[in-house]
Coordinates of C-alpha atoms in Angstrom, one line a residue:
M1 CA 0.0 0.0 0.0
R2 CA 2.8 2.4 0.9
K3 CA 4.6 1.6 -2.4
G4 CA 1.4 2.3 -4.3
K5 CA 1.1 5.7 -2.7
Q6 CA 4.7 6.5 -3.4
L7 CA 4.2 5.6 -7.1
F8 CA 1.1 7.7 -7.2
F9 CA 2.8 10.8 -5.9
T10 CA 5.8 10.2 -8.2
V11 CA 3.5 10.1 -11.2
I12 CA 1.7 13.3 -10.1
L13 CA 5.0 15.1 -9.5
A14 CA 6.3 14.1 -12.9
L15 CA 3.1 15.3 -14.6
S16 CA 3.3 18.6 -12.7
V17 CA 6.9 19.1 -13.9
I18 CA 5.9 18.4 -17.5
L19 CA 2.9 20.7 -17.3
L20 CA 5.0 23.5 -15.9
V21 CA 7.7 23.1 -18.5
G22 CA 5.1 23.1 -21.2
C23 CA 3.5 26.2 -19.9
G24 CA 6.9 27.9 -19.6
K25 CA 7.7 27.0 -23.3
Q26 CA 4.3 28.4 -24.4
A27 CA 4.9 31.6 -22.5
S28 CA 8.4 31.9 -23.9
A29 CA 7.1 31.3 -27.4
A30 CA 4.4 33.9 -27.0
K31 CA 6.9 36.4 -25.8
S32 CA 9.3 35.7 -28.7
N33 CA 6.5 36.2 -31.2
T34 CA 5.7 39.6 -29.9
I35 CA 7.3 42.5 -31.8
T36 CA 8.0 45.6 -29.7
I37 CA 7.8 48.7 -31.8
G38 CA 9.4 51.9 -30.4
S39 CA 8.0 55.2 -31.6
Q40 CA 6.8 58.7 -30.7
G41 CA 4.1 61.2 -31.6
S42 CA 1.7 60.4 -34.4
D43 CA 3.8 57.4 -35.5
L44 CA 3.2 55.9 -32.1
N45 CA -0.5 56.5 -32.5
I46 CA -0.5 54.8 -35.9
W47 CA 1.3 51.7 -34.6
E48 CA -1.1 51.5 -31.6
H49 CA -3.9 51.4 -34.1
I50 CA -2.1 48.8 -36.3
A51 CA -1.3 46.6 -33.3
K52 CA -5.1 46.2 -32.6
S53 CA -6.0 45.8 -36.3
P54 CA -7.4 42.6 -37.8
Q55 CA -4.8 43.0 -40.5
A56 CA -2.0 42.4 -38.0
K57 CA -3.8 39.3 -36.8
E58 CA -4.1 38.0 -40.3
L59 CA -0.4 38.2 -40.8
G60 CA 0.1 36.4 -37.4
L61 CA 1.8 39.4 -35.8
T62 CA 1.5 40.4 -32.1
I63 CA 2.6 43.9 -31.7
K64 CA 3.5 45.9 -28.6
T65 CA 4.3 49.6 -28.7
K66 CA 6.8 51.5 -26.6
E67 CA 7.1 55.3 -26.4
I68 CA 10.6 56.8 -26.4
T69 CA 10.5 60.5 -27.4
D70 CA 14.3 61.1 -27.9
G71 CA 15.4 59.9 -31.3
A72 CA 19.0 58.9 -30.3
Q73 CA 17.7 57.0 -27.3
L74 CA 15.2 55.2 -29.4
N75 CA 17.8 54.1 -31.9
N76 CA 20.1 53.0 -29.1
A77 CA 17.3 51.0 -27.5
T78 CA 16.7 49.3 -30.9
S79 CA 20.4 48.6 -31.3
Q80 CA 20.6 47.1 -27.8
G81 CA 17.4 44.9 -28.3
Q82 CA 15.2 46.8 -25.8
V83 CA 13.0 47.6 -28.9
D84 CA 12.7 45.3 -31.9
V85 CA 11.8 47.8 -34.5
N86 CA 11.4 51.5 -34.5
A87 CA 9.2 53.8 -36.5
F88 CA 10.0 57.5 -36.4
Q89 CA 13.1 58.4 -38.4
S90 CA 13.9 59.6 -41.9
W91 CA 16.5 57.9 -44.1
S92 CA 19.0 60.7 -43.6
Y93 CA 18.7 60.6 -39.8
Y94 CA 19.2 56.8 -40.0
E95 CA 22.3 57.2 -42.1
A96 CA 23.8 59.8 -39.8
Y97 CA 23.1 57.6 -36.7
N98 CA 24.8 54.6 -38.3
K99 CA 27.8 56.8 -39.2
Q100 CA 28.2 57.9 -35.6
N101 CA 27.5 54.5 -34.1
P102 CA 29.6 52.0 -36.2
N103 CA 29.4 49.4 -33.4
G104 CA 25.7 49.6 -33.0
K105 CA 24.4 50.0 -36.5
L106 CA 20.8 49.6 -37.6
S107 CA 19.3 48.1 -40.7
A108 CA 16.3 49.5 -42.7
L109 CA 13.4 47.2 -43.2
G110 CA 11.4 49.3 -45.6
T111 CA 9.9 52.7 -46.4
T112 CA 6.7 54.1 -44.9
Y113 CA 5.8 57.7 -45.8
L114 CA 7.0 61.2 -46.4
E115 CA 5.5 63.9 -44.2
P116 CA 6.2 67.2 -45.8
L117 CA 7.9 69.9 -43.7
G118 CA 6.5 73.3 -44.3
I119 CA 7.5 77.0 -44.1
Y120 CA 4.7 79.1 -42.6
S121 CA 4.1 82.8 -42.3
K122 CA 1.2 85.0 -41.2
K123 CA 2.9 88.0 -42.8
Y124 CA 4.0 86.7 -46.2
K125 CA 2.0 84.7 -48.8
N126 CA 4.9 83.7 -51.0
I127 CA 8.4 82.6 -50.3
N128 CA 9.7 85.4 -52.6
E129 CA 8.1 88.1 -50.4
I130 CA 10.4 87.4 -47.5
P131 CA 12.6 90.6 -47.2
D132 CA 16.2 91.2 -46.2
G133 CA 16.9 90.6 -42.5
T134 CA 13.8 88.5 -41.7
T135 CA 13.9 86.3 -38.6
V136 CA 13.2 82.7 -39.3
A137 CA 12.4 80.2 -36.5
I138 CA 13.9 76.7 -36.9
A139 CA 13.9 73.6 -34.7
N140 CA 16.6 73.4 -32.0
N141 CA 17.0 69.6 -32.2
P142 CA 19.5 67.9 -34.6
A143 CA 16.9 65.7 -36.3
N144 CA 14.9 68.7 -37.5
T145 CA 17.4 71.5 -37.6
S146 CA 19.2 70.1 -40.6
R147 CA 16.0 69.3 -42.3
D148 CA 14.8 72.8 -41.8
L149 CA 17.9 74.2 -43.3
L150 CA 17.8 71.9 -46.3
L151 CA 14.2 73.1 -47.0
L152 CA 15.3 76.8 -46.8
Q153 CA 18.1 75.9 -49.3
K154 CA 15.6 74.2 -51.5
A155 CA 13.4 77.4 -51.4
G156 CA 16.5 79.4 -52.6
L157 CA 16.9 81.3 -49.3
I158 CA 20.3 80.0 -48.2
T159 CA 23.2 77.8 -49.4
L160 CA 24.7 75.0 -47.3
K161 CA 28.2 73.5 -47.5
K162 CA 28.7 70.4 -49.6
N163 CA 28.2 67.1 -47.8
F164 CA 25.7 68.7 -45.4
N165 CA 24.1 65.9 -43.4
A166 CA 21.4 65.2 -40.9
L167 CA 23.6 66.5 -38.0
G168 CA 24.3 69.8 -39.6
D169 CA 23.4 73.3 -38.3
T170 CA 23.5 77.0 -39.0
K171 CA 27.3 76.9 -38.9
D172 CA 27.2 75.1 -42.2
I173 CA 25.5 78.0 -44.1
T174 CA 27.9 79.2 -46.8
A175 CA 25.6 81.9 -48.3
N176 CA 22.8 83.9 -46.8
P177 CA 21.9 86.6 -49.5
K178 CA 18.8 87.8 -47.6
N179 CA 20.8 88.1 -44.3
L180 CA 18.2 86.0 -42.6
K181 CA 18.4 85.8 -38.8
F182 CA 17.8 82.4 -37.2
K183 CA 15.9 81.8 -34.0
E184 CA 16.1 78.3 -32.6
I185 CA 12.9 77.1 -30.9
D186 CA 11.4 73.9 -29.4
D187 CA 9.8 72.7 -32.6
T188 CA 6.6 71.8 -30.7
T189 CA 6.0 75.5 -30.1
G190 CA 6.1 76.5 -33.8
P191 CA 2.4 77.4 -34.2
R192 CA 2.5 79.7 -31.1
V193 CA 5.8 81.3 -32.3
L194 CA 4.1 82.0 -35.6
N195 CA 2.3 84.9 -33.9
D196 CA 5.6 86.7 -33.1
V197 CA 8.1 85.5 -35.7
P198 CA 7.6 86.3 -39.4
V199 CA 8.6 82.9 -40.8
V200 CA 8.5 79.6 -39.0
L201 CA 9.3 76.1 -40.1
I202 CA 6.9 73.6 -38.6
S203 CA 6.8 69.8 -38.8
N204 CA 3.6 68.3 -40.1
T205 CA 2.7 66.5 -36.9
V206 CA 3.0 69.7 -34.9
A207 CA 1.1 71.7 -37.6
L208 CA -1.8 69.2 -37.6
E209 CA -2.2 69.4 -33.9
S210 CA -2.7 73.2 -34.3
G211 CA -5.1 73.0 -37.2
L212 CA -2.6 73.8 -39.9
H213 CA -2.4 71.7 -43.1
V214 CA 1.0 71.7 -44.8
L215 CA -0.4 71.2 -48.3
T216 CA -2.7 74.2 -48.1
D217 CA -1.5 76.5 -45.3
S218 CA 2.3 76.6 -45.8
I219 CA 3.9 79.1 -48.2
Y220 CA 6.5 76.4 -49.2
H221 CA 6.8 72.7 -48.4
E222 CA 8.8 69.6 -49.4
K223 CA 8.0 67.9 -52.6
I224 CA 7.9 64.1 -53.2
D225 CA 10.7 63.5 -55.6
L226 CA 14.3 62.3 -55.6
S227 CA 15.4 65.6 -54.1
T228 CA 13.5 64.8 -50.9
K229 CA 14.0 61.1 -50.8
D230 CA 16.3 61.5 -47.8
N231 CA 13.3 62.6 -45.7
V232 CA 11.3 59.5 -46.4
N233 CA 10.5 57.7 -43.2
I234 CA 11.6 54.1 -42.6
L235 CA 11.2 51.1 -40.3
A236 CA 14.5 50.2 -38.7
T237 CA 15.9 47.3 -36.6
A238 CA 19.2 46.2 -35.2
A239 CA 21.6 45.1 -38.0
K240 CA 21.5 41.5 -36.8
N241 CA 17.8 41.3 -37.4
K242 CA 17.8 42.6 -40.9
N243 CA 16.5 39.3 -42.4
N244 CA 13.9 38.6 -39.7
A245 CA 10.8 37.5 -41.6
S246 CA 8.3 38.7 -39.0
Y247 CA 9.9 42.2 -38.9
K248 CA 9.7 42.4 -42.7
K249 CA 6.0 41.7 -42.5
L250 CA 5.6 45.0 -40.7
V251 CA 6.4 46.8 -43.9
K252 CA 3.7 44.9 -45.8
L253 CA 1.3 45.6 -42.9
Y254 CA 1.9 49.3 -42.9
H255 CA 1.1 49.5 -46.7
N256 CA -2.1 47.5 -46.3
K257 CA -4.9 49.3 -48.2
T258 CA -7.2 49.4 -45.1
I259 CA -4.4 50.7 -42.9
Q260 CA -3.5 53.4 -45.4
K261 CA -7.2 54.4 -45.7
Y262 CA -7.2 55.0 -41.9
I263 CA -3.9 57.0 -42.0
N264 CA -5.1 59.2 -44.8
K265 CA -8.3 60.0 -43.1
K266 CA -6.8 60.5 -39.7
Y267 CA -4.0 62.8 -41.0
Y268 CA -5.8 64.5 -43.9
G269 CA -3.5 63.1 -46.5
T270 CA -0.4 64.7 -45.2
K271 CA 1.4 61.4 -44.4
I272 CA 2.1 60.6 -48.0
E273 CA 2.6 56.9 -48.6
V274 CA 6.0 55.9 -50.0
N275 CA 6.2 52.3 -50.9
K276 CA 9.6 51.9 -52.4
P277 CA 12.3 49.2 -52.3
L278 CA 15.4 50.2 -50.3
T279 CA 17.3 50.5 -53.6
Y280 CA 15.3 53.7 -54.1
F281 CA 17.9 55.4 -51.9
E282 CA 20.8 54.3 -54.1
K283 CA 19.6 56.3 -57.1

């Protein structure tokens, strides 16, 4: 009788161990199948929507979002594996980051959109009306300062040094024929500053939040052509994950027609879809 009880408890213990191991494996598998996407601002909102969408489920993707508002920190978190994929940066910002971080490089998974940057003014209706000595407000953070200056160059207002990159600033201006004065601001305050400064460069996300539409309210904005391809946004991951099949599905998911319909409606057509192969940047 005693041997029978011992055998019974031995079997129960063995089954318990097997059950616990099985549950642990299932939990581990579930965790490994979850993709953490790091983002910020409107991009974060988009991926929060995508994470809950039936389209994500159809592709077998479980998505978790994580907010990190500093671009460099977000790229570092991606490189170190705290974030699987990030969705926030332009191609030029990505290239500049990789150049500065050769031991923690990222790889691009695919393109997403171009969100035109705009030049706004309550005083002037045309870029050619801007007079000599005008004060222009530009962003005070590296990711947007360089982009602001490139747009001013495109508008014919300044000239920048050759090889100007995503980490450039006003020190790289080689010609300023209108003697423009530059006022660096927190780019989220652009619409408010517009009441006091004649010309202000405002990112589309910030503009939308203040009721401004870059395609209709700006006096000049980025165009979608090869000259602005460096400002196309991408999805990026750690270099070691560049061939991850699940991560690559995120690109397909973003360009799903239903997802795009939602984005276009939500952001009034200002997040212009760019569905290009990565070779697009080599042209």
